Amino acid sequence: FGLRLAELGKVAAVGDGIAWIEGLPSAAMDEIVRFDDGSEALVFHLGSRRIGAILLRQSERFTAGTTAYLTGRRLTIGVGDACLGRVLDPLGRALDGGPPPRTDTRRPLEAASPPIIARDFVTRPLTSGCKLVDSMIPIGRGQRQLIIGDAGTGKSALALDTVVAQKGRGVLCVYVLISQKRSAVVATVETLRRAGALDFTCVVVAEATATPGLKFLAPFAGCTLAEQWMWAGRDVLVVYDDLTTHARAYRELSLLLRRPPGREAYPGDIFYLHSRLLERSTCLAAQQGGGSMTALPIVETEQGEIAAYIPTNL
């Protein structure tokens, strides 16, 4: 059979959705690590003696001392039309009580944005359903338009109206809810269902009770779902509700992984976090299929302070 060599790691510590693993010297960033008990984690921090991984699936038997194996795989999610009308978590698991979506294709959550040569000018409008927006500051298909304001000013309501307005216009939608209460999630899904918009929409949810790792992955999962349709030549609208809580989840994750804190305790690469996400939204050239992905990121301000750290980044 021949000799097989494999690295065996051991969980040194676990807590707050983070596993510290020793003995995997050739681990790579964003690689999936499998454990003896069936749990899985994503490598997110490479230290000199141990690596930090964010837990994706955790069994009740998962403790310090559990053996860890490298898989050589990156995190992917099932994409395609089977996801329409469904409520999923960032790993593609069904949250609506239905069976898992039967998808033929999988795409990695982290992907490079389309190169400039593959992009085209934004020429076609995306109707928001709000006459004031459509007449004064029209949104184009393939554009990124920030919805910014204090809590309770109707940011999510405007985004939901825009999703509902796509009915019969051939635009597929992805609505990402990050760190929202379960009542808010249920209300959003019910609003879409009552308006008949759930048929062409996929809702990606990372609840407030979820681990910081899942909250961090949620917008990338929504973007990956939308990307599949964009590269297939279709028009997609993706809403990130909201990226303030996403930045906080990333800060929590970074502090748990002992990364050096910067301004307001955010890590230094907080700039890169949202830029690499939003740059994936674009209007593709005709040679690439002519699809488009329009992004509506939502960011919350406090007392109208739009010059705060995260709002200015976005």
Short mmCIF file of C-alpha atoms in Angstrom, two decimals:
data_model
loop_
_atom_site.label_atom_id
_atom_site.label_comp_id
_atom_site.label_asym_id
_atom_site.label_seq_id
_atom_site.Cartn_x
_atom_site.Cartn_y
_atom_site.Cartn_z
CA PHE A 1 0.00 0.00 0.00
CA GLY A 2 2.96 2.34 0.45
CA LEU A 3 3.72 4.71 3.29
CA ARG A 4 1.36 7.59 3.97
CA LEU A 5 2.40 10.62 5.98
CA ALA A 6 -0.15 12.86 7.64
CA GLU A 7 -0.04 15.65 10.20
CA LEU A 8 -1.99 15.11 13.40
CA GLY A 9 -2.86 18.16 15.44
CA LYS A 10 -4.39 18.47 18.89
CA VAL A 11 -6.90 21.02 20.21
CA ALA A 12 -5.10 23.00 22.92
CA ALA A 13 -8.07 25.17 23.93
CA VAL A 14 -11.62 25.89 22.81
CA GLY A 15 -14.13 28.60 23.64
CA ASP A 16 -16.26 31.45 22.19
CA GLY A 17 -16.42 29.70 18.80
CA ILE A 18 -12.61 29.56 18.51
CA ALA A 19 -10.36 26.48 18.60
CA TRP A 20 -6.61 26.76 19.22
CA ILE A 21 -4.78 23.86 17.57
CA GLU A 22 -1.18 22.67 17.98
CA GLY A 23 0.83 20.41 15.69
CA LEU A 24 -0.33 21.36 12.18
CA PRO A 25 2.71 23.21 10.76
CA SER A 26 1.59 23.11 7.11
CA ALA A 27 -1.91 24.51 7.73
CA ALA A 28 -2.95 27.24 5.29
CA MET A 29 -5.27 30.21 5.74
CA ASP A 30 -8.95 29.48 4.97
CA GLU A 31 -8.33 25.72 5.03
CA ILE A 32 -10.89 23.45 6.66
CA VAL A 33 -9.70 21.39 9.64
CA ARG A 34 -11.60 18.22 10.59
CA PHE A 35 -11.72 16.80 14.10
CA ASP A 36 -12.13 13.25 15.42
CA ASP A 37 -15.67 13.89 16.69
CA GLY A 38 -16.91 15.17 13.30
CA SER A 39 -16.59 18.89 14.09
CA GLU A 40 -15.08 21.26 11.52
CA ALA A 41 -13.26 24.58 11.73
CA LEU A 42 -11.78 27.15 9.37
CA VAL A 43 -8.13 28.19 9.79
CA PHE A 44 -8.16 31.93 10.40
CA HIS A 45 -4.96 32.72 12.29
CA LEU A 46 -1.44 31.32 11.82
CA GLY A 47 0.77 31.62 14.89
CA SER A 48 4.32 30.41 15.43
CA ARG A 49 3.27 27.62 17.83
CA ARG A 50 -0.47 27.18 17.33
CA ILE A 51 -3.17 28.08 14.84
CA GLY A 52 -6.54 29.69 15.54
CA ALA A 53 -9.62 28.33 13.77
CA ILE A 54 -13.25 29.48 13.75
CA LEU A 55 -15.68 26.64 14.44
CA LEU A 56 -18.16 25.86 11.67
CA ARG A 57 -19.73 22.69 13.09
CA GLN A 58 -19.33 21.69 16.73
CA SER A 59 -20.49 18.46 18.35
CA GLU A 60 -21.20 18.06 22.07
CA ARG A 61 -18.13 15.82 22.42
CA PHE A 62 -15.73 18.49 21.13
CA THR A 63 -13.19 19.35 23.86
CA ALA A 64 -9.51 20.20 24.31
CA GLY A 65 -7.34 17.20 23.40
CA THR A 66 -9.43 16.24 20.34
CA THR A 67 -7.31 15.16 17.34
CA ALA A 68 -7.31 17.51 14.32
CA TYR A 69 -6.61 16.70 10.65
CA LEU A 70 -5.93 18.95 7.66
CA THR A 71 -8.34 18.41 4.76
CA GLY A 72 -6.73 20.57 2.05
CA ARG A 73 -10.22 21.90 1.24
CA ARG A 74 -11.48 25.47 1.24
CA LEU A 75 -14.91 26.53 2.45
CA THR A 76 -17.54 26.25 -0.30
CA ILE A 77 -21.31 26.67 -0.41
CA GLY A 78 -23.94 25.06 -2.65
CA VAL A 79 -25.30 27.60 -5.17
CA GLY A 80 -28.02 27.63 -7.81
CA ASP A 81 -31.75 28.03 -8.34
CA ALA A 82 -32.51 25.47 -5.60
CA CYS A 83 -31.65 28.21 -3.07
CA LEU A 84 -34.47 30.50 -4.24
CA GLY A 85 -37.33 30.77 -1.76
CA ARG A 86 -35.18 29.32 1.02
CA VAL A 87 -33.81 30.60 4.34
CA LEU A 88 -30.21 29.40 4.76
CA ASP A 89 -27.34 29.85 7.19
CA PRO A 90 -23.87 30.99 5.95
CA LEU A 91 -22.85 27.35 5.38
CA GLY A 92 -25.86 26.63 3.13
CA ARG A 93 -27.83 24.66 5.75
CA ALA A 94 -31.61 25.10 5.70
CA LEU A 95 -33.14 27.16 8.53
CA ASP A 96 -36.74 27.08 7.27
CA GLY A 97 -37.49 23.51 8.32
CA GLY A 98 -37.28 22.20 4.76
CA PRO A 99 -34.80 19.69 3.30
CA PRO A 100 -31.28 20.86 2.37
CA PRO A 101 -31.30 22.60 -1.04
CA ARG A 102 -30.28 20.16 -3.80
CA THR A 103 -27.49 22.04 -5.56
CA ASP A 104 -25.21 20.75 -8.33
CA THR A 105 -22.58 23.49 -8.09
CA ARG A 106 -20.42 24.71 -5.22
CA ARG A 107 -18.45 27.97 -5.06
CA PRO A 108 -15.79 29.15 -2.58
CA LEU A 109 -16.88 31.88 -0.15
CA GLU A 110 -13.65 33.83 -0.66
CA ALA A 111 -13.10 34.69 -4.33
CA ALA A 112 -11.30 37.42 -6.26
CA SER A 113 -13.46 40.21 -7.67
CA PRO A 114 -13.87 40.32 -11.48
CA PRO A 115 -10.93 42.04 -13.24
CA ILE A 116 -11.47 45.46 -14.87
CA ILE A 117 -11.34 43.89 -18.35
CA ALA A 118 -14.36 41.70 -17.49
CA ARG A 119 -16.49 44.67 -16.40
CA ASP A 120 -18.74 47.01 -18.35
CA PHE A 121 -20.29 50.44 -17.88
CA VAL A 122 -23.44 50.60 -15.74
CA THR A 123 -26.19 51.61 -18.17
CA ARG A 124 -29.41 49.84 -17.09
CA PRO A 125 -31.42 51.10 -14.12
CA LEU A 126 -32.61 49.00 -11.19
CA THR A 127 -36.02 50.20 -10.05
CA SER A 128 -36.22 50.59 -6.27
CA GLY A 129 -39.97 51.14 -6.12
CA CYS A 130 -39.40 54.48 -4.34
CA LYS A 131 -40.14 57.35 -6.79
CA LEU A 132 -37.92 59.76 -4.87
CA VAL A 133 -34.88 57.47 -5.20
CA ASP A 134 -35.60 56.45 -8.80
CA SER A 135 -35.97 60.07 -9.98
CA MET A 136 -33.22 61.81 -7.98
CA ILE A 137 -30.51 59.18 -7.33
CA PRO A 138 -31.32 56.22 -9.61
CA ILE A 139 -29.53 52.94 -8.90
CA GLY A 140 -27.92 51.14 -11.84
CA ARG A 141 -27.64 47.37 -12.29
CA GLY A 142 -24.14 46.48 -11.15
CA GLN A 143 -23.79 49.46 -8.83
CA ARG A 144 -23.09 49.63 -5.08
CA GLN A 145 -25.33 52.06 -3.24
CA LEU A 146 -24.95 52.64 0.50
CA ILE A 147 -28.05 52.98 2.68
CA ILE A 148 -26.93 54.94 5.74
CA GLY A 149 -28.77 56.37 8.72
CA ASP A 150 -29.55 56.08 12.42
CA ALA A 151 -31.44 53.18 13.97
CA GLY A 152 -35.16 53.25 13.18
CA THR A 153 -34.92 55.53 10.13
CA GLY A 154 -36.27 52.89 7.70
CA LYS A 155 -33.09 51.54 6.10
CA SER A 156 -34.26 47.92 6.11
CA ALA A 157 -37.75 49.01 4.97
CA LEU A 158 -36.24 50.74 1.92
CA ALA A 159 -34.14 47.65 1.12
CA LEU A 160 -37.19 45.36 1.48
CA ASP A 161 -39.23 47.68 -0.77
CA THR A 162 -36.47 47.44 -3.38
CA VAL A 163 -36.51 43.62 -3.21
CA VAL A 164 -40.32 43.53 -3.53
CA ALA A 165 -40.14 45.97 -6.47
CA GLN A 166 -38.10 43.41 -8.48
CA LYS A 167 -41.19 41.21 -8.91
CA GLY A 168 -41.67 40.51 -12.61
CA ARG A 169 -38.48 42.38 -13.60
CA GLY A 170 -36.22 39.32 -13.93
CA VAL A 171 -33.95 40.30 -11.04
CA LEU A 172 -33.05 37.62 -8.48
CA CYS A 173 -32.43 38.76 -4.89
CA VAL A 174 -30.28 37.73 -1.94
CA TYR A 175 -31.11 39.25 1.46
CA VAL A 176 -28.39 38.83 4.11
CA LEU A 177 -29.35 39.33 7.76
CA ILE A 178 -26.32 39.68 10.04
CA SER A 179 -26.63 39.45 13.83
CA GLN A 180 -30.38 40.17 13.85
CA LYS A 181 -32.88 39.05 16.48
CA ARG A 182 -34.97 36.02 15.56
CA SER A 183 -38.14 38.17 15.67
CA ALA A 184 -36.62 40.53 13.07
CA VAL A 185 -35.62 37.57 10.88
CA VAL A 186 -39.13 36.07 11.03
CA ALA A 187 -40.70 39.48 10.28
CA THR A 188 -38.43 39.98 7.25
CA VAL A 189 -39.17 36.52 5.82
CA GLU A 190 -42.93 36.97 6.41
CA THR A 191 -42.88 40.39 4.69
CA LEU A 192 -41.19 38.86 1.64
CA ARG A 193 -43.60 35.91 1.63
CA ARG A 194 -46.72 38.11 1.88
CA ALA A 195 -45.47 40.31 -0.98
CA GLY A 196 -44.77 37.23 -3.14
CA ALA A 197 -41.09 38.13 -3.29
CA LEU A 198 -39.73 35.00 -1.58
CA ASP A 199 -40.05 33.02 -4.84
CA PHE A 200 -37.12 34.92 -6.40
CA THR A 201 -35.21 35.64 -3.14
CA CYS A 202 -32.75 33.69 -0.99
CA VAL A 203 -32.44 34.81 2.64
CA VAL A 204 -29.08 34.20 4.37
CA VAL A 205 -29.25 34.46 8.15
CA ALA A 206 -26.64 34.64 10.92
CA GLU A 207 -28.69 35.26 14.06
CA ALA A 208 -27.58 37.35 17.03
CA THR A 209 -27.01 34.09 18.96
CA ALA A 210 -24.67 32.68 16.27
CA THR A 211 -20.91 32.48 16.81
CA PRO A 212 -18.83 35.47 15.56
CA GLY A 213 -17.37 33.20 12.86
CA LEU A 214 -20.79 32.56 11.27
CA LYS A 215 -21.69 36.26 11.46
CA PHE A 216 -18.41 37.06 9.69
CA LEU A 217 -19.13 34.53 6.91
CA ALA A 218 -22.76 35.59 6.28
CA PRO A 219 -22.26 38.43 3.73
CA PHE A 220 -19.60 36.41 1.86
CA ALA A 221 -22.08 33.52 1.60
CA GLY A 222 -24.76 35.85 0.22
CA CYS A 223 -22.27 37.33 -2.25
CA THR A 224 -21.24 33.84 -3.41
CA LEU A 225 -24.87 32.84 -4.05
CA ALA A 226 -25.41 36.04 -6.07
CA GLU A 227 -22.13 35.58 -7.97
CA GLN A 228 -23.27 32.26 -9.41
CA TRP A 229 -26.29 33.93 -11.06
CA MET A 230 -24.23 36.97 -12.14
CA TRP A 231 -21.70 34.78 -14.00
CA ALA A 232 -24.64 32.92 -15.57
CA GLY A 233 -25.67 36.21 -17.22
CA ARG A 234 -28.51 37.13 -14.86
CA ASP A 235 -29.20 40.29 -12.86
CA VAL A 236 -28.97 39.98 -9.08
CA LEU A 237 -29.65 42.32 -6.16
CA VAL A 238 -27.91 41.58 -2.86
CA VAL A 239 -28.72 43.40 0.40
CA TYR A 240 -26.32 43.34 3.37
CA ASP A 241 -28.31 44.15 6.54
CA ASP A 242 -26.18 45.41 8.09
CA LEU A 243 -22.42 45.83 7.77
CA THR A 244 -22.04 47.66 11.10
CA THR A 245 -22.86 44.47 13.00
CA HIS A 246 -20.63 42.57 10.55
CA ALA A 247 -17.68 44.82 11.42
CA ARG A 248 -18.38 44.29 15.13
CA ALA A 249 -18.45 40.51 14.65
CA TYR A 250 -15.10 40.71 12.82
CA ARG A 251 -13.68 42.85 15.66
CA GLU A 252 -14.87 40.25 18.19
CA LEU A 253 -13.31 37.46 16.12
CA SER A 254 -10.01 39.34 15.77
CA LEU A 255 -9.78 40.11 19.50
CA LEU A 256 -10.54 36.47 20.36
CA LEU A 257 -7.70 35.47 18.00
CA ARG A 258 -5.36 37.90 19.82
CA ARG A 259 -4.82 40.12 16.79
CA PRO A 260 -3.45 43.61 17.56
CA PRO A 261 -6.32 46.10 18.00
CA GLY A 262 -6.27 49.49 16.29
CA ARG A 263 -8.66 52.43 16.34
CA GLU A 264 -11.86 51.66 18.32
CA ALA A 265 -10.31 48.18 18.89
CA TYR A 266 -10.93 47.22 15.24
CA PRO A 267 -8.08 45.27 13.58
CA GLY A 268 -5.92 46.94 10.96
CA ASP A 269 -7.44 45.02 8.04
CA ILE A 270 -10.99 46.26 8.73
CA PHE A 271 -10.57 48.37 5.54
CA TYR A 272 -10.00 45.24 3.47
CA LEU A 273 -12.94 43.39 5.04
CA HIS A 274 -15.67 45.33 3.26
CA SER A 275 -13.74 46.46 0.17
CA ARG A 276 -13.09 42.86 -0.96
CA LEU A 277 -16.77 42.06 -0.39
CA LEU A 278 -18.27 45.02 -2.27
CA GLU A 279 -15.77 44.92 -5.16
CA ARG A 280 -17.32 41.60 -6.19
CA SER A 281 -20.50 43.48 -7.19
CA THR A 282 -20.28 44.73 -10.76
CA CYS A 283 -21.78 44.79 -14.24
CA LEU A 284 -20.08 42.20 -16.45
CA ALA A 285 -19.16 42.79 -20.09
CA ALA A 286 -21.17 41.07 -22.84
CA GLN A 287 -18.32 38.62 -23.52
CA GLN A 288 -18.63 37.45 -19.89
CA GLY A 289 -22.38 36.90 -20.14
CA GLY A 290 -23.55 40.43 -19.36
CA GLY A 291 -24.80 39.61 -15.85
CA SER A 292 -24.81 42.10 -12.99
CA MET A 293 -24.75 42.14 -9.20
CA THR A 294 -26.13 45.23 -7.48
CA ALA A 295 -25.20 45.66 -3.81
CA LEU A 296 -27.18 47.60 -1.22
CA PRO A 297 -25.01 47.62 1.91
CA ILE A 298 -26.69 49.07 5.01
CA VAL A 299 -24.69 50.84 7.70
CA GLU A 300 -26.01 52.29 10.95
CA THR A 301 -24.83 55.63 12.32
CA GLU A 302 -25.14 56.97 15.84
CA GLN A 303 -26.80 60.40 16.18
CA GLY A 304 -26.18 61.14 12.50
CA GLU A 305 -22.40 60.84 12.79
CA ILE A 306 -21.53 59.79 9.23
CA ALA A 307 -17.85 60.68 9.82
CA ALA A 308 -17.45 57.78 12.27
CA TYR A 309 -14.90 55.03 11.61
CA ILE A 310 -16.92 52.24 9.93
CA PRO A 311 -19.31 54.56 7.96
CA THR A 312 -16.34 56.44 6.44
CA ASN A 313 -14.68 53.14 5.50
CA LEU A 314 -17.80 52.10 3.61
#
